[in-house]
Amino acid sequence: MSAAVAMTVKGVRKSFGGLVAVNDVSFTLGAGEVLGIVGPNGAGKSTLFDLVSGVQPRDSGSVEVFGEAVSGLPAHRIARLGLARTFQKLRPLAGLSVTDNVMVGAYCQTRSKARARAIAAECVEAVGLTHKADDHADRLSTGQRKRLEVARALATGPRVLLLDEITAGVDPAGVPLLVELIKKLAGTDLSIVIIEHRMRVILDVSDRLLAMHLGAVIAEGNPTEVMRDPVVVERYLGRSYADR
Ligand SMILES: Nc1ncnc2c1ncn2[C@@H]1O[C@H](COP(=O)(O)OP(=O)(O)OP(=O)(O)O)[C@@H](O)[C@H]1O
């Protein structure tokens, strides 16, 4: 892993009325690194992704991608700077084919329909969905839809990829395929932040781990050490570790 920094998040904060969903969160993502984010439901993980990717405005704080400030930019401009994300709640364009869904992402990089189609074909292949390329998105299984989300994000040409619970709701038999996909992506030039509840998956894919609770970072560092941190065990793992 190189020492270059892919993304810097500083003092990011968001409240909804009286609830502070994300409270002064800071972290860096090294180039080529996979940073895992864990935390109980409601810890603020998805909101943090929203704030970083420009889906929601921040109350305060800054985000830089490869040294360029993304503060105040709308989501599509942030995507052009090389930041892409998937969403926990899947939202494929149901009436469109897999290829057409992925082309929507590709238009971030090009205005040419032919080029968008070529980019989409590459990304559909990268996630192992070529055999479904012409199928309507609403005919895919949950695991296949998750892979479609990843393909659509890849089609924007990212350097930093945020993956929000891509194994959630997926049949256990489909999880190894997604883990394989994450590892394949991690082996490219991409720098990745991944939110994940499945402990085996997060420990398998992450170079570093950040644990959140009530909007704040409560531990950060080596994945195994973070998962053994007494505060993390008490606030997160203690409750429901047994059934994960
Ligand atoms: N648009 C919103 N309006 C009001 N409250 C919100 C909104 N979005 C999130 N919240 C609240 O902010 C807190 C953080 O939510 P968030 O979805 O970021 O947590 P999370 O860690 O991603 O949880 P999960 O693991 O369940 O996805 C929660 O208490 C949630 O109810």
PDB file of N, CA, C and O in Angstrom, residues 63-118:
ATOM      1  N   VAL A  63     -14.302  17.419   3.143  1.00  0.00           N
ATOM      2  CA  VAL A  63     -13.918  16.149   2.505  1.00  0.00           C
ATOM      3  C   VAL A  63     -13.019  16.481   1.314  1.00  0.00           C
ATOM      4  O   VAL A  63     -13.344  17.363   0.515  1.00  0.00           O
ATOM      5  N   GLU A  64     -11.896  15.798   1.245  1.00  0.00           N
ATOM      6  CA  GLU A  64     -11.017  15.948   0.070  1.00  0.00           C
ATOM      7  C   GLU A  64     -10.804  14.589  -0.568  1.00  0.00           C
ATOM      8  O   GLU A  64     -10.593  13.601   0.134  1.00  0.00           O
ATOM      9  N   VAL A  65     -10.862  14.551  -1.895  1.00  0.00           N
ATOM     10  CA  VAL A  65     -10.562  13.322  -2.635  1.00  0.00           C
ATOM     11  C   VAL A  65      -9.301  13.580  -3.451  1.00  0.00           C
ATOM     12  O   VAL A  65      -9.277  14.501  -4.273  1.00  0.00           O
ATOM     13  N   PHE A  66      -8.260  12.827  -3.170  1.00  0.00           N
ATOM     14  CA  PHE A  66      -6.946  13.041  -3.786  1.00  0.00           C
ATOM     15  C   PHE A  66      -6.581  14.524  -3.793  1.00  0.00           C
ATOM     16  O   PHE A  66      -6.201  15.086  -4.817  1.00  0.00           O
ATOM     17  N   GLY A  67      -6.766  15.151  -2.628  1.00  0.00           N
ATOM     18  CA  GLY A  67      -6.325  16.529  -2.440  1.00  0.00           C
ATOM     19  C   GLY A  67      -7.290  17.580  -2.938  1.00  0.00           C
ATOM     20  O   GLY A  67      -7.075  18.775  -2.726  1.00  0.00           O
ATOM     21  N   GLU A  68      -8.382  17.175  -3.608  1.00  0.00           N
ATOM     22  CA  GLU A  68      -9.347  18.164  -4.109  1.00  0.00           C
ATOM     23  C   GLU A  68     -10.546  18.251  -3.178  1.00  0.00           C
ATOM     24  O   GLU A  68     -11.156  17.230  -2.859  1.00  0.00           O
ATOM     25  N   ALA A  69     -10.873  19.476  -2.769  1.00  0.00           N
ATOM     26  CA  ALA A  69     -11.998  19.662  -1.856  1.00  0.00           C
ATOM     27  C   ALA A  69     -13.302  19.358  -2.571  1.00  0.00           C
ATOM     28  O   ALA A  69     -13.524  19.814  -3.695  1.00  0.00           O
ATOM     29  N   VAL A  70     -14.152  18.586  -1.943  1.00  0.00           N
ATOM     30  CA  VAL A  70     -15.448  18.309  -2.558  1.00  0.00           C
ATOM     31  C   VAL A  70     -16.554  19.052  -1.823  1.00  0.00           C
ATOM     32  O   VAL A  70     -17.736  18.834  -2.067  1.00  0.00           O
ATOM     33  N   SER A  71     -16.139  19.950  -0.929  1.00  0.00           N
ATOM     34  CA  SER A  71     -17.120  20.684  -0.134  1.00  0.00           C
ATOM     35  C   SER A  71     -18.071  21.487  -0.993  1.00  0.00           C
ATOM     36  O   SER A  71     -17.645  22.203  -1.904  1.00  0.00           O
ATOM     37  N   GLY A  72     -19.335  21.336  -0.720  1.00  0.00           N
ATOM     38  CA  GLY A  72     -20.336  22.177  -1.372  1.00  0.00           C
ATOM     39  C   GLY A  72     -20.689  21.734  -2.789  1.00  0.00           C
ATOM     40  O   GLY A  72     -21.558  22.328  -3.415  1.00  0.00           O
ATOM     41  N   LEU A  73     -20.029  20.726  -3.312  1.00  0.00           N
ATOM     42  CA  LEU A  73     -20.350  20.306  -4.679  1.00  0.00           C
ATOM     43  C   LEU A  73     -21.557  19.379  -4.675  1.00  0.00           C
ATOM     44  O   LEU A  73     -21.731  18.591  -3.753  1.00  0.00           O
ATOM     45  N   PRO A  74     -22.389  19.448  -5.709  1.00  0.00           N
ATOM     46  CA  PRO A  74     -23.491  18.492  -5.804  1.00  0.00           C
ATOM     47  C   PRO A  74     -22.951  17.086  -6.102  1.00  0.00           C
ATOM     48  O   PRO A  74     -21.819  16.928  -6.576  1.00  0.00           O
ATOM     49  N   ALA A  75     -23.802  16.071  -5.820  1.00  0.00           N
ATOM     50  CA  ALA A  75     -23.353  14.675  -5.906  1.00  0.00           C
ATOM     51  C   ALA A  75     -22.762  14.328  -7.283  1.00  0.00           C
ATOM     52  O   ALA A  75     -21.757  13.625  -7.365  1.00  0.00           O
ATOM     53  N   HIS A  76     -23.361  14.840  -8.373  1.00  0.00           N
ATOM     54  CA  HIS A  76     -22.851  14.430  -9.694  1.00  0.00           C
ATOM     55  C   HIS A  76     -21.460  15.009  -9.961  1.00  0.00           C
ATOM     56  O   HIS A  76     -20.631  14.396 -10.627  1.00  0.00           O
ATOM     57  N   ARG A  77     -21.175  16.217  -9.401  1.00  0.00           N
ATOM     58  CA  ARG A  77     -19.830  16.796  -9.565  1.00  0.00           C
ATOM     59  C   ARG A  77     -18.817  16.018  -8.736  1.00  0.00           C
ATOM     60  O   ARG A  77     -17.675  15.821  -9.135  1.00  0.00           O
ATOM     61  N   ILE A  78     -19.257  15.576  -7.542  1.00  0.00           N
ATOM     62  CA  ILE A  78     -18.378  14.775  -6.687  1.00  0.00           C
ATOM     63  C   ILE A  78     -18.052  13.462  -7.397  1.00  0.00           C
ATOM     64  O   ILE A  78     -16.911  13.010  -7.388  1.00  0.00           O
ATOM     65  N   ALA A  79     -19.054  12.889  -8.055  1.00  0.00           N
ATOM     66  CA  ALA A  79     -18.822  11.649  -8.815  1.00  0.00           C
ATOM     67  C   ALA A  79     -17.767  11.883  -9.891  1.00  0.00           C
ATOM     68  O   ALA A  79     -16.893  11.045 -10.123  1.00  0.00           O
ATOM     69  N   ARG A  80     -17.821  13.037 -10.546  1.00  0.00           N
ATOM     70  CA  ARG A  80     -16.835  13.319 -11.606  1.00  0.00           C
ATOM     71  C   ARG A  80     -15.428  13.468 -11.042  1.00  0.00           C
ATOM     72  O   ARG A  80     -14.446  13.270 -11.746  1.00  0.00           O
ATOM     73  N   LEU A  81     -15.332  13.844  -9.746  1.00  0.00           N
ATOM     74  CA  LEU A  81     -14.006  13.930  -9.123  1.00  0.00           C
ATOM     75  C   LEU A  81     -13.455  12.547  -8.768  1.00  0.00           C
ATOM     76  O   LEU A  81     -12.338  12.428  -8.292  1.00  0.00           O
ATOM     77  N   GLY A  82     -14.275  11.517  -8.947  1.00  0.00           N
ATOM     78  CA  GLY A  82     -13.757  10.165  -8.737  1.00  0.00           C
ATOM     79  C   GLY A  82     -14.254   9.498  -7.483  1.00  0.00           C
ATOM     80  O   GLY A  82     -13.635   8.561  -6.981  1.00  0.00           O
ATOM     81  N   LEU A  83     -15.381   9.969  -6.944  1.00  0.00           N
ATOM     82  CA  LEU A  83     -15.954   9.331  -5.761  1.00  0.00           C
ATOM     83  C   LEU A  83     -17.280   8.692  -6.147  1.00  0.00           C
ATOM     84  O   LEU A  83     -18.164   9.368  -6.669  1.00  0.00           O
ATOM     85  N   ALA A  84     -17.407   7.395  -5.904  1.00  0.00           N
ATOM     86  CA  ALA A  84     -18.665   6.708  -6.222  1.00  0.00           C
ATOM     87  C   ALA A  84     -19.113   5.909  -5.018  1.00  0.00           C
ATOM     88  O   ALA A  84     -18.297   5.538  -4.172  1.00  0.00           O
ATOM     89  N   ARG A  85     -20.403   5.651  -4.959  1.00  0.00           N
ATOM     90  CA  ARG A  85     -20.926   4.883  -3.833  1.00  0.00           C
ATOM     91  C   ARG A  85     -22.047   3.961  -4.266  1.00  0.00           C
ATOM     92  O   ARG A  85     -22.667   4.168  -5.310  1.00  0.00           O
ATOM     93  N   THR A  86     -22.295   2.957  -3.422  1.00  0.00           N
ATOM     94  CA  THR A  86     -23.505   2.170  -3.586  1.00  0.00           C
ATOM     95  C   THR A  86     -24.432   2.544  -2.439  1.00  0.00           C
ATOM     96  O   THR A  86     -24.003   3.121  -1.443  1.00  0.00           O
ATOM     97  N   PHE A  87     -25.700   2.199  -2.602  1.00  0.00           N
ATOM     98  CA  PHE A  87     -26.692   2.517  -1.575  1.00  0.00           C
ATOM     99  C   PHE A  87     -27.153   1.234  -0.896  1.00  0.00           C
ATOM    100  O   PHE A  87     -27.278   0.197  -1.539  1.00  0.00           O
ATOM    101  N   GLN A  88     -27.416   1.368   0.399  1.00  0.00           N
ATOM    102  CA  GLN A  88     -27.906   0.220   1.164  1.00  0.00           C
ATOM    103  C   GLN A  88     -29.257  -0.212   0.625  1.00  0.00           C
ATOM    104  O   GLN A  88     -29.525  -1.386   0.437  1.00  0.00           O
ATOM    105  N   LYS A  89     -30.134   0.782   0.391  1.00  0.00           N
ATOM    106  CA  LYS A  89     -31.433   0.465  -0.206  1.00  0.00           C
ATOM    107  C   LYS A  89     -31.251   0.464  -1.715  1.00  0.00           C
ATOM    108  O   LYS A  89     -30.905   1.488  -2.298  1.00  0.00           O
ATOM    109  N   LEU A  90     -31.504  -0.697  -2.298  1.00  0.00           N
ATOM    110  CA  LEU A  90     -31.258  -0.824  -3.730  1.00  0.00           C
ATOM    111  C   LEU A  90     -32.269  -0.018  -4.510  1.00  0.00           C
ATOM    112  O   LEU A  90     -33.442  -0.009  -4.187  1.00  0.00           O
ATOM    113  N   ARG A  91     -31.775   0.673  -5.523  1.00  0.00           N
ATOM    114  CA  ARG A  91     -32.734   1.397  -6.350  1.00  0.00           C
ATOM    115  C   ARG A  91     -32.386   1.334  -7.829  1.00  0.00           C
ATOM    116  O   ARG A  91     -32.110   2.357  -8.453  1.00  0.00           O
ATOM    117  N   PRO A  92     -32.379   0.099  -8.365  1.00  0.00           N
ATOM    118  CA  PRO A  92     -32.172   0.005  -9.804  1.00  0.00           C
ATOM    119  C   PRO A  92     -33.370   0.586 -10.544  1.00  0.00           C
ATOM    120  O   PRO A  92     -34.469   0.632 -10.000  1.00  0.00           O
ATOM    121  N   LEU A  93     -33.136   1.026 -11.744  1.00  0.00           N
ATOM    122  CA  LEU A  93     -34.231   1.516 -12.583  1.00  0.00           C
ATOM    123  C   LEU A  93     -34.899   0.273 -13.158  1.00  0.00           C
ATOM    124  O   LEU A  93     -34.385  -0.368 -14.087  1.00  0.00           O
ATOM    125  N   ALA A  94     -36.031  -0.110 -12.546  1.00  0.00           N
ATOM    126  CA  ALA A  94     -36.611  -1.434 -12.743  1.00  0.00           C
ATOM    127  C   ALA A  94     -36.999  -1.730 -14.183  1.00  0.00           C
ATOM    128  O   ALA A  94     -36.898  -2.854 -14.653  1.00  0.00           O
ATOM    129  N   GLY A  95     -37.422  -0.717 -14.916  1.00  0.00           N
ATOM    130  CA  GLY A  95     -37.866  -0.966 -16.277  1.00  0.00           C
ATOM    131  C   GLY A  95     -36.712  -1.096 -17.260  1.00  0.00           C
ATOM    132  O   GLY A  95     -36.916  -1.374 -18.439  1.00  0.00           O
ATOM    133  N   LEU A  96     -35.497  -0.878 -16.780  1.00  0.00           N
ATOM    134  CA  LEU A  96     -34.334  -0.908 -17.677  1.00  0.00           C
ATOM    135  C   LEU A  96     -33.544  -2.200 -17.506  1.00  0.00           C
ATOM    136  O   LEU A  96     -33.570  -2.820 -16.444  1.00  0.00           O
ATOM    137  N   SER A  97     -32.804  -2.545 -18.547  1.00  0.00           N
ATOM    138  CA  SER A  97     -31.955  -3.743 -18.469  1.00  0.00           C
ATOM    139  C   SER A  97     -30.758  -3.455 -17.570  1.00  0.00           C
ATOM    140  O   SER A  97     -30.460  -2.299 -17.225  1.00  0.00           O
ATOM    141  N   VAL A  98     -30.048  -4.527 -17.224  1.00  0.00           N
ATOM    142  CA  VAL A  98     -28.820  -4.394 -16.439  1.00  0.00           C
ATOM    143  C   VAL A  98     -27.854  -3.445 -17.155  1.00  0.00           C
ATOM    144  O   VAL A  98     -27.329  -2.495 -16.562  1.00  0.00           O
ATOM    145  N   THR A  99     -27.642  -3.660 -18.430  1.00  0.00           N
ATOM    146  CA  THR A  99     -26.720  -2.802 -19.189  1.00  0.00           C
ATOM    147  C   THR A  99     -27.159  -1.345 -19.146  1.00  0.00           C
ATOM    148  O   THR A  99     -26.342  -0.447 -18.894  1.00  0.00           O
ATOM    149  N   ASP A 100     -28.456  -1.095 -19.363  1.00  0.00           N
ATOM    150  CA  ASP A 100     -28.938   0.293 -19.380  1.00  0.00           C
ATOM    151  C   ASP A 100     -28.763   0.955 -18.014  1.00  0.00           C
ATOM    152  O   ASP A 100     -28.426   2.136 -17.918  1.00  0.00           O
ATOM    153  N   ASN A 101     -28.990   0.186 -16.945  1.00  0.00           N
ATOM    154  CA  ASN A 101     -28.765   0.712 -15.592  1.00  0.00           C
ATOM    155  C   ASN A 101     -27.313   1.157 -15.419  1.00  0.00           C
ATOM    156  O   ASN A 101     -27.042   2.204 -14.835  1.00  0.00           O
ATOM    157  N   VAL A 102     -26.410   0.342 -15.902  1.00  0.00           N
ATOM    158  CA  VAL A 102     -24.989   0.645 -15.713  1.00  0.00           C
ATOM    159  C   VAL A 102     -24.566   1.795 -16.632  1.00  0.00           C
ATOM    160  O   VAL A 102     -23.710   2.611 -16.271  1.00  0.00           O
ATOM    161  N   MET A 103     -25.220   1.893 -17.797  1.00  0.00           N
ATOM    162  CA  MET A 103     -24.914   3.021 -18.706  1.00  0.00           C
ATOM    163  C   MET A 103     -25.217   4.361 -18.037  1.00  0.00           C
ATOM    164  O   MET A 103     -24.546   5.365 -18.302  1.00  0.00           O
ATOM    165  N   VAL A 104     -26.223   4.377 -17.156  1.00  0.00           N
ATOM    166  CA  VAL A 104     -26.559   5.630 -16.455  1.00  0.00           C
ATOM    167  C   VAL A 104     -25.315   6.128 -15.710  1.00  0.00           C
ATOM    168  O   VAL A 104     -25.005   7.322 -15.721  1.00  0.00           O
ATOM    169  N   GLY A 105     -24.587   5.202 -15.072  1.00  0.00           N
ATOM    170  CA  GLY A 105     -23.341   5.579 -14.397  1.00  0.00           C
ATOM    171  C   GLY A 105     -22.278   6.021 -15.387  1.00  0.00           C
ATOM    172  O   GLY A 105     -21.556   6.995 -15.176  1.00  0.00           O
ATOM    173  N   ALA A 106     -22.196   5.307 -16.508  1.00  0.00           N
ATOM    174  CA  ALA A 106     -21.145   5.579 -17.500  1.00  0.00           C
ATOM    175  C   ALA A 106     -21.263   6.976 -18.105  1.00  0.00           C
ATOM    176  O   ALA A 106     -20.263   7.569 -18.516  1.00  0.00           O
ATOM    177  N   TYR A 107     -22.496   7.522 -18.147  1.00  0.00           N
ATOM    178  CA  TYR A 107     -22.667   8.866 -18.722  1.00  0.00           C
ATOM    179  C   TYR A 107     -21.989   9.947 -17.872  1.00  0.00           C
ATOM    180  O   TYR A 107     -21.865  11.093 -18.298  1.00  0.00           O
ATOM    181  N   CYS A 108     -21.525   9.564 -16.690  1.00  0.00           N
ATOM    182  CA  CYS A 108     -20.696  10.467 -15.882  1.00  0.00           C
ATOM    183  C   CYS A 108     -19.344  10.709 -16.564  1.00  0.00           C
ATOM    184  O   CYS A 108     -18.693  11.716 -16.360  1.00  0.00           O
ATOM    185  N   GLN A 109     -18.917   9.705 -17.358  1.00  0.00           N
ATOM    186  CA  GLN A 109     -17.584   9.765 -17.972  1.00  0.00           C
ATOM    187  C   GLN A 109     -17.631  10.196 -19.418  1.00  0.00           C
ATOM    188  O   GLN A 109     -16.620  10.615 -19.979  1.00  0.00           O
ATOM    189  N   THR A 110     -18.771  10.001 -20.078  1.00  0.00           N
ATOM    190  CA  THR A 110     -18.823  10.225 -21.522  1.00  0.00           C
ATOM    191  C   THR A 110     -20.226  10.647 -21.950  1.00  0.00           C
ATOM    192  O   THR A 110     -21.201  10.336 -21.268  1.00  0.00           O
ATOM    193  N   ARG A 111     -20.288  11.332 -23.089  1.00  0.00           N
ATOM    194  CA  ARG A 111     -21.615  11.634 -23.649  1.00  0.00           C
ATOM    195  C   ARG A 111     -21.948  10.695 -24.793  1.00  0.00           C
ATOM    196  O   ARG A 111     -23.046  10.728 -25.341  1.00  0.00           O
ATOM    197  N   SER A 112     -20.960   9.905 -25.183  1.00  0.00           N
ATOM    198  CA  SER A 112     -21.163   9.000 -26.322  1.00  0.00           C
ATOM    199  C   SER A 112     -21.893   7.732 -25.883  1.00  0.00           C
ATOM    200  O   SER A 112     -21.463   7.047 -24.954  1.00  0.00           O
ATOM    201  N   LYS A 113     -22.984   7.440 -26.590  1.00  0.00           N
ATOM    202  CA  LYS A 113     -23.768   6.254 -26.254  1.00  0.00           C
ATOM    203  C   LYS A 113     -22.939   4.979 -26.457  1.00  0.00           C
ATOM    204  O   LYS A 113     -22.979   4.055 -25.637  1.00  0.00           O
ATOM    205  N   ALA A 114     -22.170   4.962 -27.544  1.00  0.00           N
ATOM    206  CA  ALA A 114     -21.365   3.772 -27.838  1.00  0.00           C
ATOM    207  C   ALA A 114     -20.315   3.556 -26.748  1.00  0.00           C
ATOM    208  O   ALA A 114     -20.082   2.439 -26.286  1.00  0.00           O
ATOM    209  N   ARG A 115     -19.668   4.660 -26.339  1.00  0.00           N
ATOM    210  CA  ARG A 115     -18.648   4.556 -25.290  1.00  0.00           C
ATOM    211  C   ARG A 115     -19.295   4.139 -23.967  1.00  0.00           C
ATOM    212  O   ARG A 115     -18.756   3.302 -23.238  1.00  0.00           O
ATOM    213  N   ALA A 116     -20.477   4.724 -23.667  1.00  0.00           N
ATOM    214  CA  ALA A 116     -21.177   4.366 -22.422  1.00  0.00           C
ATOM    215  C   ALA A 116     -21.519   2.873 -22.430  1.00  0.00           C
ATOM    216  O   ALA A 116     -21.385   2.181 -21.419  1.00  0.00           O
ATOM    217  N   ARG A 117     -21.927   2.376 -23.591  1.00  0.00           N
ATOM    218  CA  ARG A 117     -22.277   0.957 -23.695  1.00  0.00           C
ATOM    219  C   ARG A 117     -21.033   0.083 -23.483  1.00  0.00           C
ATOM    220  O   ARG A 117     -21.087  -0.938 -22.792  1.00  0.00           O
ATOM    221  N   ALA A 118     -19.895   0.530 -24.022  1.00  0.00           N
ATOM    222  CA  ALA A 118     -18.656  -0.242 -23.866  1.00  0.00           C
ATOM    223  C   ALA A 118     -18.208  -0.245 -22.395  1.00  0.00           C
ATOM    224  O   ALA A 118     -17.804  -1.286 -21.858  1.00  0.00           O
TER     225      ALA A 118
END
